[in-house]
Amino acid sequence: MKVLFRNFIKLLSRGAFDSKDTTEPMSEYKWNQLLVLAEKCEVKEFVYTGILRTCGQCSTLIPQGIYEKAQTCKFTNKTVSSVIGNKTKYNLHKQVKKFANFYLNRKYNQIVFDEIHSIDTSVDSLVFLDKLVTNIDVLINAGLNFQLLFELGFYLRENGDKVDFVKIENWIKILKLNKMSSLIGYYLAFFFHFSDAELPFLKHSNKKNEKTALNILEVTLCSSAKPTMANGAGTHQSINPIAKPDAHPLKYFSYCPLETSSRFIANIIKSLSNIDE
């Protein structure tokens, strides 16, 4: 793993959850690349906080220019609360559409209905399931969202002792999300240094997951903004452009074939409906 990515993960974890990893020395160019990566991943507040905490222990490790940039974006505990939002707000009685697949939506809403009418209702477990499924939904549809992953991790750290993981594992099995849940759990361990004991739903961890996580960082760092084609801008705009269906969900077909295939078909239908006649 590149030293840039190792330091990114260490500072991300330190800024978000105050882990005690030792940051490695790098050139100022690589430090600036790390800040670019933090910006693109929309986690610069966490990374900057990690830099400030690291400088508090070893002021010579990080270049002065990087330290000064970090000082302009201090991340307080109040800001943490604003990032996670109102984590306790959860409408138990509202039918929701979490999946592209009708069968999985029905199963999910049945789980919620049965739980709120059970003798030992666990709202904390339902909230955790909601956050887990939201992470999976966004990951399949658009890619990893570090903010949502942090919200899930923060909720787990704050309320994990109240979550009934026996129920969670059963619900995951009903929704056929075993592998996807394990992937989300692996990302929590990889990016935020959660221990296996904190992630009872992490069942499948292998080198493929690490390669996928590193690929996310590499692609994000190398990505550049695409020129907009709106309002006639751009030199290659066609008269009636046909949007190709988003094939991103198929990347996770082996993890969750039922939902990813349904999502891909939904994207095809959406693309056809958007054709300008």
PDB file of N, CA and C in Angstrom, residues 44-145:
ATOM      1  N   LYS A  44     -12.346  16.104   4.461  1.00  0.00           N
ATOM      2  CA  LYS A  44     -11.194  16.934   4.806  1.00  0.00           C
ATOM      3  C   LYS A  44     -11.226  17.360   6.275  1.00  0.00           C
ATOM      4  N   GLU A  45     -12.442  17.540   6.845  1.00  0.00           N
ATOM      5  CA  GLU A  45     -12.515  17.935   8.254  1.00  0.00           C
ATOM      6  C   GLU A  45     -11.900  16.869   9.157  1.00  0.00           C
ATOM      7  N   PHE A  46     -12.199  15.605   8.854  1.00  0.00           N
ATOM      8  CA  PHE A  46     -11.632  14.511   9.644  1.00  0.00           C
ATOM      9  C   PHE A  46     -10.111  14.447   9.484  1.00  0.00           C
ATOM     10  N   VAL A  47      -9.654  14.532   8.239  1.00  0.00           N
ATOM     11  CA  VAL A  47      -8.221  14.434   7.961  1.00  0.00           C
ATOM     12  C   VAL A  47      -7.472  15.614   8.577  1.00  0.00           C
ATOM     13  N   TYR A  48      -8.036  16.814   8.451  1.00  0.00           N
ATOM     14  CA  TYR A  48      -7.384  17.994   9.033  1.00  0.00           C
ATOM     15  C   TYR A  48      -7.306  17.868  10.555  1.00  0.00           C
ATOM     16  N   THR A  49      -8.359  17.334  11.150  1.00  0.00           N
ATOM     17  CA  THR A  49      -8.336  17.118  12.598  1.00  0.00           C
ATOM     18  C   THR A  49      -7.257  16.107  12.968  1.00  0.00           C
ATOM     19  N   GLY A  50      -7.130  15.056  12.142  1.00  0.00           N
ATOM     20  CA  GLY A  50      -6.072  14.077  12.366  1.00  0.00           C
ATOM     21  C   GLY A  50      -4.696  14.697  12.275  1.00  0.00           C
ATOM     22  N   ILE A  51      -4.518  15.635  11.345  1.00  0.00           N
ATOM     23  CA  ILE A  51      -3.238  16.341  11.204  1.00  0.00           C
ATOM     24  C   ILE A  51      -2.948  17.175  12.443  1.00  0.00           C
ATOM     25  N   LEU A  52      -3.960  17.897  12.922  1.00  0.00           N
ATOM     26  CA  LEU A  52      -3.767  18.740  14.109  1.00  0.00           C
ATOM     27  C   LEU A  52      -3.438  17.892  15.333  1.00  0.00           C
ATOM     28  N   ARG A  53      -4.098  16.766  15.468  1.00  0.00           N
ATOM     29  CA  ARG A  53      -3.829  15.888  16.609  1.00  0.00           C
ATOM     30  C   ARG A  53      -2.428  15.280  16.510  1.00  0.00           C
ATOM     31  N   THR A  54      -2.015  14.975  15.294  1.00  0.00           N
ATOM     32  CA  THR A  54      -0.670  14.430  15.100  1.00  0.00           C
ATOM     33  C   THR A  54       0.393  15.483  15.401  1.00  0.00           C
ATOM     34  N   CYS A  55       0.160  16.710  14.942  1.00  0.00           N
ATOM     35  CA  CYS A  55       1.109  17.798  15.196  1.00  0.00           C
ATOM     36  C   CYS A  55       1.204  18.114  16.687  1.00  0.00           C
ATOM     37  N   GLY A  56       0.134  17.859  17.413  1.00  0.00           N
ATOM     38  CA  GLY A  56       0.163  18.093  18.850  1.00  0.00           C
ATOM     39  C   GLY A  56       1.143  17.187  19.560  1.00  0.00           C
ATOM     40  N   GLN A  57       1.434  16.026  18.943  1.00  0.00           N
ATOM     41  CA  GLN A  57       2.382  15.083  19.541  1.00  0.00           C
ATOM     42  C   GLN A  57       3.767  15.158  18.910  1.00  0.00           C
ATOM     43  N   CYS A  58       3.814  15.462  17.600  1.00  0.00           N
ATOM     44  CA  CYS A  58       5.098  15.539  16.889  1.00  0.00           C
ATOM     45  C   CYS A  58       5.019  16.628  15.840  1.00  0.00           C
ATOM     46  N   SER A  59       5.468  17.822  16.181  1.00  0.00           N
ATOM     47  CA  SER A  59       5.310  18.993  15.316  1.00  0.00           C
ATOM     48  C   SER A  59       6.229  18.968  14.096  1.00  0.00           C
ATOM     49  N   THR A  60       7.261  18.099  14.088  1.00  0.00           N
ATOM     50  CA  THR A  60       8.222  18.077  12.976  1.00  0.00           C
ATOM     51  C   THR A  60       7.846  17.081  11.885  1.00  0.00           C
ATOM     52  N   LEU A  61       6.844  16.246  12.132  1.00  0.00           N
ATOM     53  CA  LEU A  61       6.484  15.200  11.181  1.00  0.00           C
ATOM     54  C   LEU A  61       5.773  15.753   9.958  1.00  0.00           C
ATOM     55  N   ILE A  62       4.959  16.762  10.147  1.00  0.00           N
ATOM     56  CA  ILE A  62       4.129  17.303   9.075  1.00  0.00           C
ATOM     57  C   ILE A  62       4.636  18.686   8.684  1.00  0.00           C
ATOM     58  N   PRO A  63       4.793  18.977   7.381  1.00  0.00           N
ATOM     59  CA  PRO A  63       5.288  20.285   6.934  1.00  0.00           C
ATOM     60  C   PRO A  63       4.436  21.439   7.463  1.00  0.00           C
ATOM     61  N   GLN A  64       5.086  22.574   7.690  1.00  0.00           N
ATOM     62  CA  GLN A  64       4.411  23.732   8.264  1.00  0.00           C
ATOM     63  C   GLN A  64       3.237  24.184   7.405  1.00  0.00           C
ATOM     64  N   GLY A  65       3.423  24.148   6.073  1.00  0.00           N
ATOM     65  CA  GLY A  65       2.344  24.586   5.175  1.00  0.00           C
ATOM     66  C   GLY A  65       1.105  23.728   5.295  1.00  0.00           C
ATOM     67  N   ILE A  66       1.298  22.433   5.476  1.00  0.00           N
ATOM     68  CA  ILE A  66       0.168  21.510   5.631  1.00  0.00           C
ATOM     69  C   ILE A  66      -0.526  21.762   6.970  1.00  0.00           C
ATOM     70  N   TYR A  67       0.288  21.995   7.991  1.00  0.00           N
ATOM     71  CA  TYR A  67      -0.267  22.279   9.325  1.00  0.00           C
ATOM     72  C   TYR A  67      -1.115  23.548   9.297  1.00  0.00           C
ATOM     73  N   GLU A  68      -0.636  24.578   8.598  1.00  0.00           N
ATOM     74  CA  GLU A  68      -1.380  25.840   8.515  1.00  0.00           C
ATOM     75  C   GLU A  68      -2.702  25.660   7.774  1.00  0.00           C
ATOM     76  N   LYS A  69      -2.696  24.813   6.738  1.00  0.00           N
ATOM     77  CA  LYS A  69      -3.954  24.528   6.031  1.00  0.00           C
ATOM     78  C   LYS A  69      -4.944  23.823   6.956  1.00  0.00           C
ATOM     79  N   ALA A  70      -4.435  22.915   7.754  1.00  0.00           N
ATOM     80  CA  ALA A  70      -5.296  22.166   8.679  1.00  0.00           C
ATOM     81  C   ALA A  70      -5.907  23.091   9.719  1.00  0.00           C
ATOM     82  N   GLN A  71      -5.159  24.114  10.129  1.00  0.00           N
ATOM     83  CA  GLN A  71      -5.659  25.050  11.136  1.00  0.00           C
ATOM     84  C   GLN A  71      -6.855  25.847  10.639  1.00  0.00           C
ATOM     85  N   THR A  72      -6.977  25.996   9.328  1.00  0.00           N
ATOM     86  CA  THR A  72      -8.092  26.765   8.772  1.00  0.00           C
ATOM     87  C   THR A  72      -9.390  25.966   8.775  1.00  0.00           C
ATOM     88  N   CYS A  73      -9.320  24.694   9.129  1.00  0.00           N
ATOM     89  CA  CYS A  73     -10.508  23.839   9.080  1.00  0.00           C
ATOM     90  C   CYS A  73     -10.589  23.002  10.341  1.00  0.00           C
ATOM     91  N   LYS A  74     -10.643  23.657  11.472  1.00  0.00           N
ATOM     92  CA  LYS A  74     -10.728  22.938  12.736  1.00  0.00           C
ATOM     93  C   LYS A  74     -12.064  22.221  12.834  1.00  0.00           C
ATOM     94  N   PHE A  75     -12.020  21.041  13.378  1.00  0.00           N
ATOM     95  CA  PHE A  75     -13.197  20.167  13.452  1.00  0.00           C
ATOM     96  C   PHE A  75     -13.524  19.909  14.914  1.00  0.00           C
ATOM     97  N   THR A  76     -14.525  20.581  15.427  1.00  0.00           N
ATOM     98  CA  THR A  76     -14.867  20.472  16.846  1.00  0.00           C
ATOM     99  C   THR A  76     -15.888  19.372  17.074  1.00  0.00           C
ATOM    100  N   ASN A  77     -16.124  19.068  18.340  1.00  0.00           N
ATOM    101  CA  ASN A  77     -17.134  18.061  18.683  1.00  0.00           C
ATOM    102  C   ASN A  77     -18.522  18.488  18.230  1.00  0.00           C
ATOM    103  N   LYS A  78     -18.767  19.804  18.245  1.00  0.00           N
ATOM    104  CA  LYS A  78     -20.059  20.311  17.777  1.00  0.00           C
ATOM    105  C   LYS A  78     -20.225  19.984  16.295  1.00  0.00           C
ATOM    106  N   THR A  79     -19.125  20.103  15.515  1.00  0.00           N
ATOM    107  CA  THR A  79     -19.195  19.799  14.099  1.00  0.00           C
ATOM    108  C   THR A  79     -19.473  18.321  13.871  1.00  0.00           C
ATOM    109  N   VAL A  80     -18.925  17.476  14.715  1.00  0.00           N
ATOM    110  CA  VAL A  80     -19.202  16.043  14.616  1.00  0.00           C
ATOM    111  C   VAL A  80     -20.697  15.804  14.711  1.00  0.00           C
ATOM    112  N   SER A  81     -21.356  16.467  15.655  1.00  0.00           N
ATOM    113  CA  SER A  81     -22.803  16.308  15.816  1.00  0.00           C
ATOM    114  C   SER A  81     -23.548  16.755  14.571  1.00  0.00           C
ATOM    115  N   SER A  82     -23.049  17.820  13.922  1.00  0.00           N
ATOM    116  CA  SER A  82     -23.726  18.317  12.726  1.00  0.00           C
ATOM    117  C   SER A  82     -23.525  17.372  11.549  1.00  0.00           C
ATOM    118  N   VAL A  83     -22.387  16.662  11.529  1.00  0.00           N
ATOM    119  CA  VAL A  83     -22.128  15.719  10.448  1.00  0.00           C
ATOM    120  C   VAL A  83     -23.054  14.517  10.548  1.00  0.00           C
ATOM    121  N   ILE A  84     -23.233  13.979  11.748  1.00  0.00           N
ATOM    122  CA  ILE A  84     -24.067  12.785  11.891  1.00  0.00           C
ATOM    123  C   ILE A  84     -25.548  13.131  11.869  1.00  0.00           C
ATOM    124  N   GLY A  85     -25.889  14.411  12.060  1.00  0.00           N
ATOM    125  CA  GLY A  85     -27.280  14.819  12.010  1.00  0.00           C
ATOM    126  C   GLY A  85     -28.080  14.302  13.186  1.00  0.00           C
ATOM    127  N   ASN A  86     -29.369  14.283  13.033  1.00  0.00           N
ATOM    128  CA  ASN A  86     -30.248  13.782  14.093  1.00  0.00           C
ATOM    129  C   ASN A  86     -30.334  12.265  14.005  1.00  0.00           C
ATOM    130  N   LYS A  87     -29.333  11.586  14.542  1.00  0.00           N
ATOM    131  CA  LYS A  87     -29.243  10.141  14.389  1.00  0.00           C
ATOM    132  C   LYS A  87     -30.364   9.395  15.101  1.00  0.00           C
ATOM    133  N   THR A  88     -31.028  10.058  16.034  1.00  0.00           N
ATOM    134  CA  THR A  88     -32.080   9.368  16.776  1.00  0.00           C
ATOM    135  C   THR A  88     -33.443   9.471  16.086  1.00  0.00           C
ATOM    136  N   LYS A  89     -33.537  10.339  15.078  1.00  0.00           N
ATOM    137  CA  LYS A  89     -34.802  10.488  14.376  1.00  0.00           C
ATOM    138  C   LYS A  89     -35.016   9.299  13.435  1.00  0.00           C
ATOM    139  N   TYR A  90     -36.106   8.619  13.631  1.00  0.00           N
ATOM    140  CA  TYR A  90     -36.384   7.451  12.799  1.00  0.00           C
ATOM    141  C   TYR A  90     -37.872   7.181  12.845  1.00  0.00           C
ATOM    142  N   ASN A  91     -38.511   7.264  11.703  1.00  0.00           N
ATOM    143  CA  ASN A  91     -39.957   7.074  11.630  1.00  0.00           C
ATOM    144  C   ASN A  91     -40.270   5.583  11.503  1.00  0.00           C
ATOM    145  N   LEU A  92     -40.746   4.996  12.586  1.00  0.00           N
ATOM    146  CA  LEU A  92     -41.002   3.560  12.613  1.00  0.00           C
ATOM    147  C   LEU A  92     -42.252   3.163  11.835  1.00  0.00           C
ATOM    148  N   HIS A  93     -43.127   4.109  11.608  1.00  0.00           N
ATOM    149  CA  HIS A  93     -44.437   3.761  11.051  1.00  0.00           C
ATOM    150  C   HIS A  93     -44.570   4.139   9.577  1.00  0.00           C
ATOM    151  N   LYS A  94     -43.497   4.547   8.959  1.00  0.00           N
ATOM    152  CA  LYS A  94     -43.563   4.970   7.572  1.00  0.00           C
ATOM    153  C   LYS A  94     -43.023   3.881   6.657  1.00  0.00           C
ATOM    154  N   GLN A  95     -43.799   3.515   5.645  1.00  0.00           N
ATOM    155  CA  GLN A  95     -43.328   2.574   4.641  1.00  0.00           C
ATOM    156  C   GLN A  95     -42.239   3.246   3.808  1.00  0.00           C
ATOM    157  N   VAL A  96     -41.109   2.574   3.650  1.00  0.00           N
ATOM    158  CA  VAL A  96     -39.995   3.178   2.927  1.00  0.00           C
ATOM    159  C   VAL A  96     -39.586   2.277   1.765  1.00  0.00           C
ATOM    160  N   LYS A  97     -38.939   2.900   0.786  1.00  0.00           N
ATOM    161  CA  LYS A  97     -38.405   2.160  -0.355  1.00  0.00           C
ATOM    162  C   LYS A  97     -36.889   2.221  -0.268  1.00  0.00           C
ATOM    163  N   LYS A  98     -36.304   1.172   0.253  1.00  0.00           N
ATOM    164  CA  LYS A  98     -34.855   1.107   0.443  1.00  0.00           C
ATOM    165  C   LYS A  98     -34.152   0.401  -0.716  1.00  0.00           C
ATOM    166  N   PHE A  99     -34.898  -0.387  -1.461  1.00  0.00           N
ATOM    167  CA  PHE A  99     -34.294  -1.223  -2.498  1.00  0.00           C
ATOM    168  C   PHE A  99     -34.979  -0.989  -3.842  1.00  0.00           C
ATOM    169  N   ALA A 100     -34.282  -1.358  -4.907  1.00  0.00           N
ATOM    170  CA  ALA A 100     -34.893  -1.332  -6.232  1.00  0.00           C
ATOM    171  C   ALA A 100     -35.757  -2.569  -6.437  1.00  0.00           C
ATOM    172  N   ASN A 101     -35.481  -3.606  -5.664  1.00  0.00           N
ATOM    173  CA  ASN A 101     -36.210  -4.866  -5.781  1.00  0.00           C
ATOM    174  C   ASN A 101     -37.455  -4.855  -4.898  1.00  0.00           C
ATOM    175  N   PHE A 102     -38.610  -5.156  -5.494  1.00  0.00           N
ATOM    176  CA  PHE A 102     -39.884  -5.124  -4.776  1.00  0.00           C
ATOM    177  C   PHE A 102     -39.907  -6.119  -3.621  1.00  0.00           C
ATOM    178  N   TYR A 103     -39.377  -7.314  -3.861  1.00  0.00           N
ATOM    179  CA  TYR A 103     -39.371  -8.363  -2.845  1.00  0.00           C
ATOM    180  C   TYR A 103     -38.584  -7.919  -1.613  1.00  0.00           C
ATOM    181  N   LEU A 104     -37.406  -7.329  -1.823  1.00  0.00           N
ATOM    182  CA  LEU A 104     -36.574  -6.885  -0.697  1.00  0.00           C
ATOM    183  C   LEU A 104     -37.223  -5.722   0.047  1.00  0.00           C
ATOM    184  N   ASN A 105     -37.881  -4.823  -0.678  1.00  0.00           N
ATOM    185  CA  ASN A 105     -38.602  -3.726  -0.017  1.00  0.00           C
ATOM    186  C   ASN A 105     -39.706  -4.258   0.886  1.00  0.00           C
ATOM    187  N   ARG A 106     -40.432  -5.234   0.382  1.00  0.00           N
ATOM    188  CA  ARG A 106     -41.513  -5.820   1.177  1.00  0.00           C
ATOM    189  C   ARG A 106     -40.958  -6.506   2.422  1.00  0.00           C
ATOM    190  N   LYS A 107     -39.842  -7.221   2.258  1.00  0.00           N
ATOM    191  CA  LYS A 107     -39.208  -7.897   3.387  1.00  0.00           C
ATOM    192  C   LYS A 107     -38.707  -6.893   4.422  1.00  0.00           C
ATOM    193  N   TYR A 108     -38.105  -5.802   3.938  1.00  0.00           N
ATOM    194  CA  TYR A 108     -37.578  -4.784   4.852  1.00  0.00           C
ATOM    195  C   TYR A 108     -38.695  -4.152   5.680  1.00  0.00           C
ATOM    196  N   ASN A 109     -39.758  -3.762   5.017  1.00  0.00           N
ATOM    197  CA  ASN A 109     -40.870  -3.133   5.729  1.00  0.00           C
ATOM    198  C   ASN A 109     -41.577  -4.122   6.656  1.00  0.00           C
ATOM    199  N   GLN A 110     -41.565  -5.403   6.290  1.00  0.00           N
ATOM    200  CA  GLN A 110     -42.137  -6.413   7.173  1.00  0.00           C
ATOM    201  C   GLN A 110     -41.290  -6.581   8.427  1.00  0.00           C
ATOM    202  N   ILE A 111     -39.969  -6.502   8.264  1.00  0.00           N
ATOM    203  CA  ILE A 111     -39.067  -6.570   9.416  1.00  0.00           C
ATOM    204  C   ILE A 111     -39.367  -5.434  10.386  1.00  0.00           C
ATOM    205  N   VAL A 112     -39.500  -4.223   9.858  1.00  0.00           N
ATOM    206  CA  VAL A 112     -39.785  -3.054  10.703  1.00  0.00           C
ATOM    207  C   VAL A 112     -41.131  -3.211  11.395  1.00  0.00           C
ATOM    208  N   PHE A 113     -42.147  -3.631  10.644  1.00  0.00           N
ATOM    209  CA  PHE A 113     -43.492  -3.793  11.204  1.00  0.00           C
ATOM    210  C   PHE A 113     -43.493  -4.830  12.326  1.00  0.00           C
ATOM    211  N   ASP A 114     -42.869  -5.968  12.069  1.00  0.00           N
ATOM    212  CA  ASP A 114     -42.842  -7.040  13.068  1.00  0.00           C
ATOM    213  C   ASP A 114     -42.079  -6.617  14.323  1.00  0.00           C
ATOM    214  N   GLU A 115     -40.996  -5.860  14.135  1.00  0.00           N
ATOM    215  CA  GLU A 115     -40.166  -5.479  15.284  1.00  0.00           C
ATOM    216  C   GLU A 115     -40.884  -4.479  16.190  1.00  0.00           C
ATOM    217  N   ILE A 116     -41.575  -3.507  15.594  1.00  0.00           N
ATOM    218  CA  ILE A 116     -42.240  -2.508  16.437  1.00  0.00           C
ATOM    219  C   ILE A 116     -43.475  -3.086  17.124  1.00  0.00           C
ATOM    220  N   HIS A 117     -43.920  -4.259  16.664  1.00  0.00           N
ATOM    221  CA  HIS A 117     -45.061  -4.914  17.318  1.00  0.00           C
ATOM    222  C   HIS A 117     -44.631  -6.117  18.162  1.00  0.00           C
ATOM    223  N   SER A 118     -43.326  -6.284  18.335  1.00  0.00           N
ATOM    224  CA  SER A 118     -42.844  -7.389  19.149  1.00  0.00           C
ATOM    225  C   SER A 118     -42.801  -6.988  20.620  1.00  0.00           C
ATOM    226  N   ILE A 119     -42.679  -7.961  21.494  1.00  0.00           N
ATOM    227  CA  ILE A 119     -42.650  -7.692  22.937  1.00  0.00           C
ATOM    228  C   ILE A 119     -41.375  -6.962  23.332  1.00  0.00           C
ATOM    229  N   ASP A 120     -40.254  -7.349  22.703  1.00  0.00           N
ATOM    230  CA  ASP A 120     -38.955  -6.754  23.063  1.00  0.00           C
ATOM    231  C   ASP A 120     -38.427  -5.865  21.938  1.00  0.00           C
ATOM    232  N   THR A 121     -39.235  -4.892  21.533  1.00  0.00           N
ATOM    233  CA  THR A 121     -38.849  -3.996  20.439  1.00  0.00           C
ATOM    234  C   THR A 121     -37.512  -3.317  20.723  1.00  0.00           C
ATOM    235  N   SER A 122     -36.628  -3.349  19.714  1.00  0.00           N
ATOM    236  CA  SER A 122     -35.320  -2.690  19.820  1.00  0.00           C
ATOM    237  C   SER A 122     -35.212  -1.609  18.748  1.00  0.00           C
ATOM    238  N   VAL A 123     -35.530  -0.385  19.134  1.00  0.00           N
ATOM    239  CA  VAL A 123     -35.454   0.739  18.200  1.00  0.00           C
ATOM    240  C   VAL A 123     -34.009   0.956  17.749  1.00  0.00           C
ATOM    241  N   ASP A 124     -33.057   0.793  18.667  1.00  0.00           N
ATOM    242  CA  ASP A 124     -31.639   0.987  18.325  1.00  0.00           C
ATOM    243  C   ASP A 124     -31.211   0.017  17.226  1.00  0.00           C
ATOM    244  N   SER A 125     -31.735  -1.191  17.267  1.00  0.00           N
ATOM    245  CA  SER A 125     -31.396  -2.180  16.240  1.00  0.00           C
ATOM    246  C   SER A 125     -31.996  -1.776  14.894  1.00  0.00           C
ATOM    247  N   LEU A 126     -33.215  -1.246  14.906  1.00  0.00           N
ATOM    248  CA  LEU A 126     -33.853  -0.793  13.668  1.00  0.00           C
ATOM    249  C   LEU A 126     -33.120   0.399  13.070  1.00  0.00           C
ATOM    250  N   VAL A 127     -32.675   1.323  13.927  1.00  0.00           N
ATOM    251  CA  VAL A 127     -31.928   2.481  13.444  1.00  0.00           C
ATOM    252  C   VAL A 127     -30.607   2.019  12.830  1.00  0.00           C
ATOM    253  N   PHE A 128     -29.957   1.079  13.502  1.00  0.00           N
ATOM    254  CA  PHE A 128     -28.692   0.565  12.954  1.00  0.00           C
ATOM    255  C   PHE A 128     -28.925  -0.115  11.612  1.00  0.00           C
ATOM    256  N   LEU A 129     -29.987  -0.926  11.506  1.00  0.00           N
ATOM    257  CA  LEU A 129     -30.305  -1.582  10.240  1.00  0.00           C
ATOM    258  C   LEU A 129     -30.559  -0.547   9.153  1.00  0.00           C
ATOM    259  N   ASP A 130     -31.282   0.510   9.505  1.00  0.00           N
ATOM    260  CA  ASP A 130     -31.579   1.582   8.560  1.00  0.00           C
ATOM    261  C   ASP A 130     -30.288   2.207   8.031  1.00  0.00           C
ATOM    262  N   LYS A 131     -29.357   2.499   8.910  1.00  0.00           N
ATOM    263  CA  LYS A 131     -28.095   3.115   8.505  1.00  0.00           C
ATOM    264  C   LYS A 131     -27.234   2.150   7.690  1.00  0.00           C
ATOM    265  N   LEU A 132     -27.255   0.877   8.064  1.00  0.00           N
ATOM    266  CA  LEU A 132     -26.504  -0.135   7.323  1.00  0.00           C
ATOM    267  C   LEU A 132     -27.046  -0.284   5.907  1.00  0.00           C
ATOM    268  N   VAL A 133     -28.361  -0.380   5.776  1.00  0.00           N
ATOM    269  CA  VAL A 133     -28.986  -0.539   4.467  1.00  0.00           C
ATOM    270  C   VAL A 133     -28.773   0.712   3.614  1.00  0.00           C
ATOM    271  N   THR A 134     -28.805   1.891   4.235  1.00  0.00           N
ATOM    272  CA  THR A 134     -28.545   3.132   3.498  1.00  0.00           C
ATOM    273  C   THR A 134     -27.135   3.131   2.921  1.00  0.00           C
ATOM    274  N   ASN A 135     -26.164   2.700   3.716  1.00  0.00           N
ATOM    275  CA  ASN A 135     -24.788   2.591   3.218  1.00  0.00           C
ATOM    276  C   ASN A 135     -24.695   1.624   2.046  1.00  0.00           C
ATOM    277  N   ILE A 136     -25.377   0.491   2.159  1.00  0.00           N
ATOM    278  CA  ILE A 136     -25.356  -0.501   1.086  1.00  0.00           C
ATOM    279  C   ILE A 136     -26.009   0.051  -0.170  1.00  0.00           C
ATOM    280  N   ASP A 137     -27.140   0.725   0.000  1.00  0.00           N
ATOM    281  CA  ASP A 137     -27.874   1.307  -1.120  1.00  0.00           C
ATOM    282  C   ASP A 137     -27.005   2.305  -1.885  1.00  0.00           C
ATOM    283  N   VAL A 138     -26.355   3.209  -1.168  1.00  0.00           N
ATOM    284  CA  VAL A 138     -25.511   4.229  -1.817  1.00  0.00           C
ATOM    285  C   VAL A 138     -24.277   3.586  -2.435  1.00  0.00           C
ATOM    286  N   LEU A 139     -23.692   2.601  -1.758  1.00  0.00           N
ATOM    287  CA  LEU A 139     -22.516   1.917  -2.295  1.00  0.00           C
ATOM    288  C   LEU A 139     -22.834   1.241  -3.627  1.00  0.00           C
ATOM    289  N   ILE A 140     -23.957   0.568  -3.700  1.00  0.00           N
ATOM    290  CA  ILE A 140     -24.344  -0.112  -4.939  1.00  0.00           C
ATOM    291  C   ILE A 140     -24.639   0.891  -6.047  1.00  0.00           C
ATOM    292  N   ASN A 141     -25.306   1.977  -5.697  1.00  0.00           N
ATOM    293  CA  ASN A 141     -25.789   2.906  -6.711  1.00  0.00           C
ATOM    294  C   ASN A 141     -24.749   3.921  -7.149  1.00  0.00           C
ATOM    295  N   ALA A 142     -23.909   4.384  -6.206  1.00  0.00           N
ATOM    296  CA  ALA A 142     -23.007   5.495  -6.542  1.00  0.00           C
ATOM    297  C   ALA A 142     -21.573   5.309  -6.063  1.00  0.00           C
ATOM    298  N   GLY A 143     -21.318   4.349  -5.213  1.00  0.00           N
ATOM    299  CA  GLY A 143     -19.987   4.176  -4.668  1.00  0.00           C
ATOM    300  C   GLY A 143     -19.944   4.496  -3.181  1.00  0.00           C
ATOM    301  N   LEU A 144     -18.790   4.272  -2.578  1.00  0.00           N
ATOM    302  CA  LEU A 144     -18.643   4.461  -1.141  1.00  0.00           C
ATOM    303  C   LEU A 144     -18.788   5.923  -0.750  1.00  0.00           C
ATOM    304  N   ASN A 145     -19.614   6.175   0.268  1.00  0.00           N
ATOM    305  CA  ASN A 145     -19.805   7.515   0.811  1.00  0.00           C
ATOM    306  C   ASN A 145     -19.200   7.536   2.221  1.00  0.00           C
TER     307      ASN A 145
END
